[in-house]
CSV table of C-alpha atoms (C1' of nucleotides) in Angstrom, one decimal:
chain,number,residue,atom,x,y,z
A,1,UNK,CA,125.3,-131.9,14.8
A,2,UNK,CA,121.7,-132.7,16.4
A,3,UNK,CA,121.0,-129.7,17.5
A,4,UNK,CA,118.4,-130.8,20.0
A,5,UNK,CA,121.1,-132.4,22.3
A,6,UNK,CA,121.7,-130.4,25.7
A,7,UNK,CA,125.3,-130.5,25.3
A,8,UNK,CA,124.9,-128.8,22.0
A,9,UNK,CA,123.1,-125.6,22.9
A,10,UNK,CA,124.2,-122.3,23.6
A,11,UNK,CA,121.6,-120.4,25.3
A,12,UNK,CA,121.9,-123.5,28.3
A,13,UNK,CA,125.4,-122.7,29.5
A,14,UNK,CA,124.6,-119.1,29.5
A,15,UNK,CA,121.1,-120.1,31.5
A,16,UNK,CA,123.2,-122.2,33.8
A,17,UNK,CA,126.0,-119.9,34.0
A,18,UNK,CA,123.7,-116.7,35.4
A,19,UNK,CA,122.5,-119.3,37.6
A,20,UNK,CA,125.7,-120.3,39.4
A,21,UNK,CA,126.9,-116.8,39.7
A,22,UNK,CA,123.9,-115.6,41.1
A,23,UNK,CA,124.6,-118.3,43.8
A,24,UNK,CA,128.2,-117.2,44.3
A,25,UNK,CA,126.6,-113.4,44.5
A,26,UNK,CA,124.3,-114.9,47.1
A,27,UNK,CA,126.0,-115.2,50.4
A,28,UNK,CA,128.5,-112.1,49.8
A,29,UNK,CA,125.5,-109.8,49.2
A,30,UNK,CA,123.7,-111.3,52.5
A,31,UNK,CA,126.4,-109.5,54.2
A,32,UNK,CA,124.7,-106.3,52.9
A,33,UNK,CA,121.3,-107.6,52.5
A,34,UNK,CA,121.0,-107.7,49.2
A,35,UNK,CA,119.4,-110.0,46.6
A,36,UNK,CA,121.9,-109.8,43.5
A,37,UNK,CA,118.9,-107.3,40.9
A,38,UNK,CA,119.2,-105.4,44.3
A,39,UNK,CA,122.4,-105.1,44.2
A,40,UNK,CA,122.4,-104.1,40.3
A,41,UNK,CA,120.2,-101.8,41.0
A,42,UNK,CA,122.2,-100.0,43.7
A,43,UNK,CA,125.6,-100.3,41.3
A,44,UNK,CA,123.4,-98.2,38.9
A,45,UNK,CA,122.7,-95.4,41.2
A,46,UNK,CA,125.7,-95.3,43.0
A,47,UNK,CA,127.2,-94.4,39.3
A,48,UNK,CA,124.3,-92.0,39.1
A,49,UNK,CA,123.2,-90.7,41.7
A,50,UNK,CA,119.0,-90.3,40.5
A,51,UNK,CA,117.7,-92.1,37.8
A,52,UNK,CA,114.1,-92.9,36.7
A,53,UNK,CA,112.9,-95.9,36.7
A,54,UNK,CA,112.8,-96.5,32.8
A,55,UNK,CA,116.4,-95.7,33.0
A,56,UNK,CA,116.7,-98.2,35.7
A,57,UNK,CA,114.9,-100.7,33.6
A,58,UNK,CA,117.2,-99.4,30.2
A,59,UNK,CA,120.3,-100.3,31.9
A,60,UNK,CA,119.5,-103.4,33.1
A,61,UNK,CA,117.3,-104.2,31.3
A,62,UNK,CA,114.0,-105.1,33.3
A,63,UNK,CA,110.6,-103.5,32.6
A,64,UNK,CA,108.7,-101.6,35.6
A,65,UNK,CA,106.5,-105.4,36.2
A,66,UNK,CA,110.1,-106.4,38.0
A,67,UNK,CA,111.3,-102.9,39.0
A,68,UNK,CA,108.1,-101.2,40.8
A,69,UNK,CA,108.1,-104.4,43.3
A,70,UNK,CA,111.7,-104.3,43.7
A,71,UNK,CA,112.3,-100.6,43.8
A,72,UNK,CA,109.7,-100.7,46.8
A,73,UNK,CA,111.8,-103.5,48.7
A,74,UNK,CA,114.7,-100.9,48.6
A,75,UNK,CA,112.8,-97.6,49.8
A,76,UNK,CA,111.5,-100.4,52.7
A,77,UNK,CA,115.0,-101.0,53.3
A,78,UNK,CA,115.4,-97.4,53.4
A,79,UNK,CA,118.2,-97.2,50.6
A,80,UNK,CA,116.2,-95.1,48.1
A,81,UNK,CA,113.6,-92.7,47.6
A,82,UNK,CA,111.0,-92.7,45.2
A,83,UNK,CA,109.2,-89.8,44.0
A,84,UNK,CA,107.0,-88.3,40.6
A,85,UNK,CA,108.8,-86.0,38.9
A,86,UNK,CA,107.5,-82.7,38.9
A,87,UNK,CA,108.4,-81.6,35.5
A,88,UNK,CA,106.4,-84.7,34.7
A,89,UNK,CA,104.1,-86.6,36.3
A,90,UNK,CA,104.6,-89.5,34.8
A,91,UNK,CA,107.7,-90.4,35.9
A,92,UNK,CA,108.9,-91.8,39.3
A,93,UNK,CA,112.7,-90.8,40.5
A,94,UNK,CA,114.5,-93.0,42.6
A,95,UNK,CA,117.4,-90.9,44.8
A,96,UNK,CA,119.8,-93.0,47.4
A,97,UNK,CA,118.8,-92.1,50.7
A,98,UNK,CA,121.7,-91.2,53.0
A,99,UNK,CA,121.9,-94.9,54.1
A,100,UNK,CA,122.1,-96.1,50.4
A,101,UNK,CA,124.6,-94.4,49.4
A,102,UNK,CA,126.4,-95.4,52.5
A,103,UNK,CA,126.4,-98.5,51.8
A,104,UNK,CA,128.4,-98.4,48.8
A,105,UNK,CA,131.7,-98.1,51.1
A,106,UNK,CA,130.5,-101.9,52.7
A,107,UNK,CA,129.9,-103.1,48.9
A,108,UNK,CA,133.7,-101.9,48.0
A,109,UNK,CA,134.6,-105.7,49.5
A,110,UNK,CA,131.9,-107.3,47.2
A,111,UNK,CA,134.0,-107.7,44.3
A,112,UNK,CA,136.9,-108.9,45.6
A,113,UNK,CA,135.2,-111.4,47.8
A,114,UNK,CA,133.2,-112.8,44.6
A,115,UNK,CA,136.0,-113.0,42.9
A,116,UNK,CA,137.4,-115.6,45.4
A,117,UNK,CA,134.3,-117.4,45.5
A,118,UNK,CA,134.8,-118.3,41.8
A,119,UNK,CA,138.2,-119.1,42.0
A,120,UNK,CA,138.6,-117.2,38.3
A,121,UNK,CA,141.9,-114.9,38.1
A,122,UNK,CA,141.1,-110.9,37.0
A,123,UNK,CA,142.2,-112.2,33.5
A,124,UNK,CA,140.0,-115.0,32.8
A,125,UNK,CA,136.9,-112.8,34.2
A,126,UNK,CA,137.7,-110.1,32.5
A,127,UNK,CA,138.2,-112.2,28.9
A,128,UNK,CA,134.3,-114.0,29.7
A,129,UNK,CA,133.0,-110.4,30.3
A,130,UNK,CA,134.3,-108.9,27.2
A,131,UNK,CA,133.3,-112.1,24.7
A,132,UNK,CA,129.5,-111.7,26.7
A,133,UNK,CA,129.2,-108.1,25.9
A,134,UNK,CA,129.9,-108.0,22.6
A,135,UNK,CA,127.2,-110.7,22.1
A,136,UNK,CA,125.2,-109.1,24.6
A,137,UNK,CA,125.5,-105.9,22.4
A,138,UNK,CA,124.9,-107.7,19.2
A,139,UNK,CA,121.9,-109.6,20.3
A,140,UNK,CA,120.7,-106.5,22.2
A,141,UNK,CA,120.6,-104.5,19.1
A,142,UNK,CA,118.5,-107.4,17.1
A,143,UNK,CA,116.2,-107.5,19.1
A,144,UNK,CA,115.1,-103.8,18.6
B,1,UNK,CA,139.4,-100.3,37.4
B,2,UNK,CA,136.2,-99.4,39.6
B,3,UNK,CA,134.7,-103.1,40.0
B,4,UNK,CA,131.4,-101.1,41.4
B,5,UNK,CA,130.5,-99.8,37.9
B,6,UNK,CA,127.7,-101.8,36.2
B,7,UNK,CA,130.0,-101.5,33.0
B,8,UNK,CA,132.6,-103.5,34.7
B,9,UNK,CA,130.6,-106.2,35.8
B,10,UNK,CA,131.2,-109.8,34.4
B,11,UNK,CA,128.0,-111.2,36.1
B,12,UNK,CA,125.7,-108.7,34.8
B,13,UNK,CA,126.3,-109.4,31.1
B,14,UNK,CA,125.7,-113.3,31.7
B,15,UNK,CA,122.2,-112.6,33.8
B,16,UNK,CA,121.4,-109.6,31.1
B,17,UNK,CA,122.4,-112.5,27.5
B,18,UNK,CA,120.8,-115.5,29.5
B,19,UNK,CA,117.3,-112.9,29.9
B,20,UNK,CA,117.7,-111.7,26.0
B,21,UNK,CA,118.1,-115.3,24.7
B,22,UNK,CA,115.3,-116.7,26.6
B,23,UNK,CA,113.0,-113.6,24.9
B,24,UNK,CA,114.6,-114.9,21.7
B,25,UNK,CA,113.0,-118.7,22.0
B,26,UNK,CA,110.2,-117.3,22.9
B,27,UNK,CA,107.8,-116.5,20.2
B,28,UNK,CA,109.0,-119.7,18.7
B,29,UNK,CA,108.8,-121.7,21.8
B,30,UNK,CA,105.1,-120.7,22.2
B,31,UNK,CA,104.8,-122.7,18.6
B,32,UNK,CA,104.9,-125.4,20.6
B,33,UNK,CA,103.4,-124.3,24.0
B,34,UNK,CA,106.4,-124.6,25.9
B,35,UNK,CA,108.6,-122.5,28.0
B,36,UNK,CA,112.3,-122.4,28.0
B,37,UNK,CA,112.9,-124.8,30.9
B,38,UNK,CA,110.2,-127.0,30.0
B,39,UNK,CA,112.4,-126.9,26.8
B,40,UNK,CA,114.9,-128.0,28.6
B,41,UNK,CA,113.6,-130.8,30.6
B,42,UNK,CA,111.9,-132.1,26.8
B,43,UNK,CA,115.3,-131.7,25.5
B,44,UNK,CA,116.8,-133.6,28.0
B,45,UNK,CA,114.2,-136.2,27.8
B,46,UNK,CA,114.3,-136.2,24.2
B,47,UNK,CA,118.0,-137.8,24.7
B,48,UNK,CA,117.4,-140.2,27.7
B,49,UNK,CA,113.6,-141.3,27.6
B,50,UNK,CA,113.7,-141.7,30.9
B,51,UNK,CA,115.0,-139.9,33.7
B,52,UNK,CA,114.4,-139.3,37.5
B,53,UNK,CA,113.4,-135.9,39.1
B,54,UNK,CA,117.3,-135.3,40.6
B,55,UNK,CA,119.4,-136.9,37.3
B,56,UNK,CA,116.5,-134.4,35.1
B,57,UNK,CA,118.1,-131.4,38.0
B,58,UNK,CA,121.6,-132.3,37.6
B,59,UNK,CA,121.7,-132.2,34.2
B,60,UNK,CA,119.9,-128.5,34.3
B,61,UNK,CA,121.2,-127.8,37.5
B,62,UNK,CA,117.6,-127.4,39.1
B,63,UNK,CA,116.4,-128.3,42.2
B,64,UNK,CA,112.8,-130.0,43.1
B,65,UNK,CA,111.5,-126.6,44.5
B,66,UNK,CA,111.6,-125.8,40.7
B,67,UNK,CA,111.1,-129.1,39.0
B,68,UNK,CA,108.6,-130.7,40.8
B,69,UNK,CA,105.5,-127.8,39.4
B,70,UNK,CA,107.7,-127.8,36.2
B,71,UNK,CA,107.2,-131.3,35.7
B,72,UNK,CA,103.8,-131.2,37.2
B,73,UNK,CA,102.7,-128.9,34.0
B,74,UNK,CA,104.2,-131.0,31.8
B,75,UNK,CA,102.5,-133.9,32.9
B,76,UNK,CA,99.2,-131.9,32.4
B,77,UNK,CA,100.4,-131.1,29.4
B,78,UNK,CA,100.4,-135.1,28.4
B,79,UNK,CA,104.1,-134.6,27.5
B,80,UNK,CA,105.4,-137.2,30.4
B,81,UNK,CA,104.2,-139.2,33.1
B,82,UNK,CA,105.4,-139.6,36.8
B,83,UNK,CA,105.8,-142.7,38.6
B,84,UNK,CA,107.4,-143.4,41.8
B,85,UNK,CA,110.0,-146.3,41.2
B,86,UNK,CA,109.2,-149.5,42.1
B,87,UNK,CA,112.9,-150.3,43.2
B,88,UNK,CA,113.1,-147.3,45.3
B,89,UNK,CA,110.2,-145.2,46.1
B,90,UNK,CA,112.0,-141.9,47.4
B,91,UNK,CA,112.4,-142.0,43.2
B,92,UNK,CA,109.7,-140.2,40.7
B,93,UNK,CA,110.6,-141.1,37.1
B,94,UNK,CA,110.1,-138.7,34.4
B,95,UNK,CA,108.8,-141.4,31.1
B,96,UNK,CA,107.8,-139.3,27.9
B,97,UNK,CA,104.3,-139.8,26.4
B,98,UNK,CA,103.5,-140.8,23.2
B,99,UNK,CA,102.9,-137.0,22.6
B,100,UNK,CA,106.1,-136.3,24.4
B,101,UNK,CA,107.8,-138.2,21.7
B,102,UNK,CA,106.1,-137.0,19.3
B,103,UNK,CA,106.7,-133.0,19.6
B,104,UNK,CA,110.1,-133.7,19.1
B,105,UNK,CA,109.4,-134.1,15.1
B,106,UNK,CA,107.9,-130.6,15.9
B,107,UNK,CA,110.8,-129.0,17.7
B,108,UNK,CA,113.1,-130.1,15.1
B,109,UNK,CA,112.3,-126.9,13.5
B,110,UNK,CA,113.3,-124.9,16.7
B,111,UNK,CA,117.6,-124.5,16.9
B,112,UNK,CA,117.2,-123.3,13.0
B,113,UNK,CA,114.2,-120.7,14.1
B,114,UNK,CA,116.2,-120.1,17.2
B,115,UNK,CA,119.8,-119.2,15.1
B,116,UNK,CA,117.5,-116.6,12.6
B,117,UNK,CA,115.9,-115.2,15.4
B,118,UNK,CA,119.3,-114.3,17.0
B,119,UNK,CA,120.7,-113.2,14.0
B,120,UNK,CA,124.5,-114.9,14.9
B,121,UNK,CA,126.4,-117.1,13.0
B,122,UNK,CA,126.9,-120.9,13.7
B,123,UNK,CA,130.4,-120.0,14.2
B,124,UNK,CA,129.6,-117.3,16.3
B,125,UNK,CA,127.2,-119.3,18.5
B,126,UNK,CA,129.6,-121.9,18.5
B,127,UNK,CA,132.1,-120.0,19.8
B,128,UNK,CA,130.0,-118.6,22.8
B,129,UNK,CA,128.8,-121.8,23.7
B,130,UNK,CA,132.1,-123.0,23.9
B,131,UNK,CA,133.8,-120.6,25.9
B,132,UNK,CA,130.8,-120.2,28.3
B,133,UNK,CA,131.1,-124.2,29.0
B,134,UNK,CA,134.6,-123.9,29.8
B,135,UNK,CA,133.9,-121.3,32.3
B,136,UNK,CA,130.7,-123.3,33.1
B,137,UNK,CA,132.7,-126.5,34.1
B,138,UNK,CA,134.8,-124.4,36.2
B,139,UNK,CA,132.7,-122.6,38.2
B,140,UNK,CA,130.3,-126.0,38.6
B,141,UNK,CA,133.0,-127.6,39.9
B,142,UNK,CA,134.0,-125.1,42.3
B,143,UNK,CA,130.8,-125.1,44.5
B,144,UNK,CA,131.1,-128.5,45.3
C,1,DT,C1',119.0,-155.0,63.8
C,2,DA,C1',117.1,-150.9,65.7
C,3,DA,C1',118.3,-146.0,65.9
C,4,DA,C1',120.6,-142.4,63.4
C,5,DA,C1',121.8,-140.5,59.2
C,6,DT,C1',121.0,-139.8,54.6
C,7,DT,C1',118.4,-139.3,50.4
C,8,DA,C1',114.6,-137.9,46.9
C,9,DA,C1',110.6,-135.2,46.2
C,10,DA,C1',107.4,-132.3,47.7
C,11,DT,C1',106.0,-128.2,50.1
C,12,DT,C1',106.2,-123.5,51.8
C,13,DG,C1',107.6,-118.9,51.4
C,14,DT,C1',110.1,-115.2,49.2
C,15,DA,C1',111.9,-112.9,45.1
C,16,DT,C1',112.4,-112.2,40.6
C,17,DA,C1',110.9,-112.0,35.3
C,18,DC,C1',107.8,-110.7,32.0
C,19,DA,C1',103.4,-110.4,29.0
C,20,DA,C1',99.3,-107.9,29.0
C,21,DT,C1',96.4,-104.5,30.8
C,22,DT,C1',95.3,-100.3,33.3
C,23,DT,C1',95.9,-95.6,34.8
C,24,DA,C1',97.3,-91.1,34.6
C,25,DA,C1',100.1,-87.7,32.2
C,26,DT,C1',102.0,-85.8,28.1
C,27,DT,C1',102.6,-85.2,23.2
C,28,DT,C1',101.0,-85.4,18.6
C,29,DT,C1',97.9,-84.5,15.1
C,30,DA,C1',93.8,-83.6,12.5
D,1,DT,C1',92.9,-77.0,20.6
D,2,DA,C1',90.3,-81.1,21.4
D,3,DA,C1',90.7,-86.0,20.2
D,4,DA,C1',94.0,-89.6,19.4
D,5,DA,C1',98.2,-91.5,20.2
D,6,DT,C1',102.0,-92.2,23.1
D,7,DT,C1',104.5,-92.8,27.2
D,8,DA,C1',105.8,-94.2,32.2
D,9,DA,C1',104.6,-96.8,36.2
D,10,DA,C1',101.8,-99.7,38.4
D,11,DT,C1',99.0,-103.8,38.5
D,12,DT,C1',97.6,-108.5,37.5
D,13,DG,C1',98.5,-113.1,36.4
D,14,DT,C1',101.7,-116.8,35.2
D,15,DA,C1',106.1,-119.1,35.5
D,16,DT,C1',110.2,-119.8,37.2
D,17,DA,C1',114.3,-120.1,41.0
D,18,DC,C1',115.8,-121.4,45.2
D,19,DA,C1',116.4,-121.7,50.5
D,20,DA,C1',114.5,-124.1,54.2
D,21,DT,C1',111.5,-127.5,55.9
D,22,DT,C1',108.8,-131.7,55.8
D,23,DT,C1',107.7,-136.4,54.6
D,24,DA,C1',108.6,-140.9,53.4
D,25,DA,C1',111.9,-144.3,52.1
D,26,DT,C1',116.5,-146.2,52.3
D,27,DT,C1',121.1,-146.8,54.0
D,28,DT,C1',124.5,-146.7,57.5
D,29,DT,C1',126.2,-147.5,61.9
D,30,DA,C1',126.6,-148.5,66.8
DNA sequence: TAAAATTAAATTGTATACAATTTAATTTTA
DNA sequence: TAAAATTAAATTGTATACAATTTAATTTTA
């Protein structure tokens, strides 16, 4: 195998593939005005509520050179607050404002309506998420 | 199943692998002084010699917003030339260099690096690549 | 065949990503 | 406990991505 062929790589389909279903994301999350790290970012605190931004940036993996710009988008938006922490000052909190975590009820369709979009059944999606994670998690760990 | 919990996501591990494998080539890429989509495009080159701007984006799936200052660094990099066709000057054609051509010796070394790196094996990567292509095809298809 | 439509790149503007550095705060250690 | 080391965000700079628009060339159609 010549492993410098396109069609033999492996990090290119997943490249591509986070690529098209961004796009899919795309006009589903303009219905809530939402890019589709804004919208990860909101799934994160709607789980829980306050969260520093290392957190943030431990779940989903971003440092605070992505998150700072984009964690200011969402408090311009109104959707979060962010604050220093008291006990200490080194850390910034991000809280939903009243308005972000009302907007989880108009995400509730998200799903569903990306789901469509793709044209993947529940079973199919959930078999590609569950052969990505354990990668994910294996790949993840290496890299510590 | 709550479809608004990060954990449940099948986008997020896609965007999250695609991120961590690009970190992966890297330190090895920068052997080379390239970047993981100029990777691409000299991949892609290394199989066709030569290509136009839009075959080059529907191979990667990129657009000229992206390839055009892409290709432009290349070029300063005295990996390819650009030249409008002569049959059809709406055309730029993507020719490697004689140094294009010849990194490829160079990059030879790069899949092996790449597999170490990751810490998988070829039956493992195999395995991913082949089941993210399927879904890959699909979902191309689809947003036509 | 001339106007309309289409096409290929380039450009413009916005939004990530991330390495490297800086700043301020906190913790560790000699 | 004061200096050194570490930590969390922010900042700076570079490199994608991609939508929307523009420009120039080509093709289609009335």
């Amino acid at each position: 195998m010549d492993f410098l062929k396109l069609e033999d790589q492996a990090c290119f389909p997943v490249y591509a593939l986070s690529r098209v279903l961004t796009a899919h994301y795309k006009p589903i999350l303009e219905g809530i005005d939402l890019t589709y790290p804004q919208y990860l970012v909101m799934l994160v605190l709607w789980e829980h509520q306050q969260l520093s931004v290392k957190e943030i940036g431990e779940k989903l993996l971003l440092d605070s050179g992505t998150l700072t710009p984009l964690l200011k988008k969402l408090e311009s938006k109104k959707l979060i607050n962010r604050n220093r922490s008291n006990e200490d000052e080194r850390v910034v909190m991000i809280n939903l404002t009243a308005g972000g975590t009302a907007l989880r009820e108009k995400a509730k369709a998200v799903p569903e309506s990306f789901k469509c979009s793709l044209g993947l059944s529940i079973e199919e999606m959930v078999a590609l998420r569950d052969s990505i994670k354990i990668i994910l998690e294996r790949t993840k760990q290496i890299n510590k």
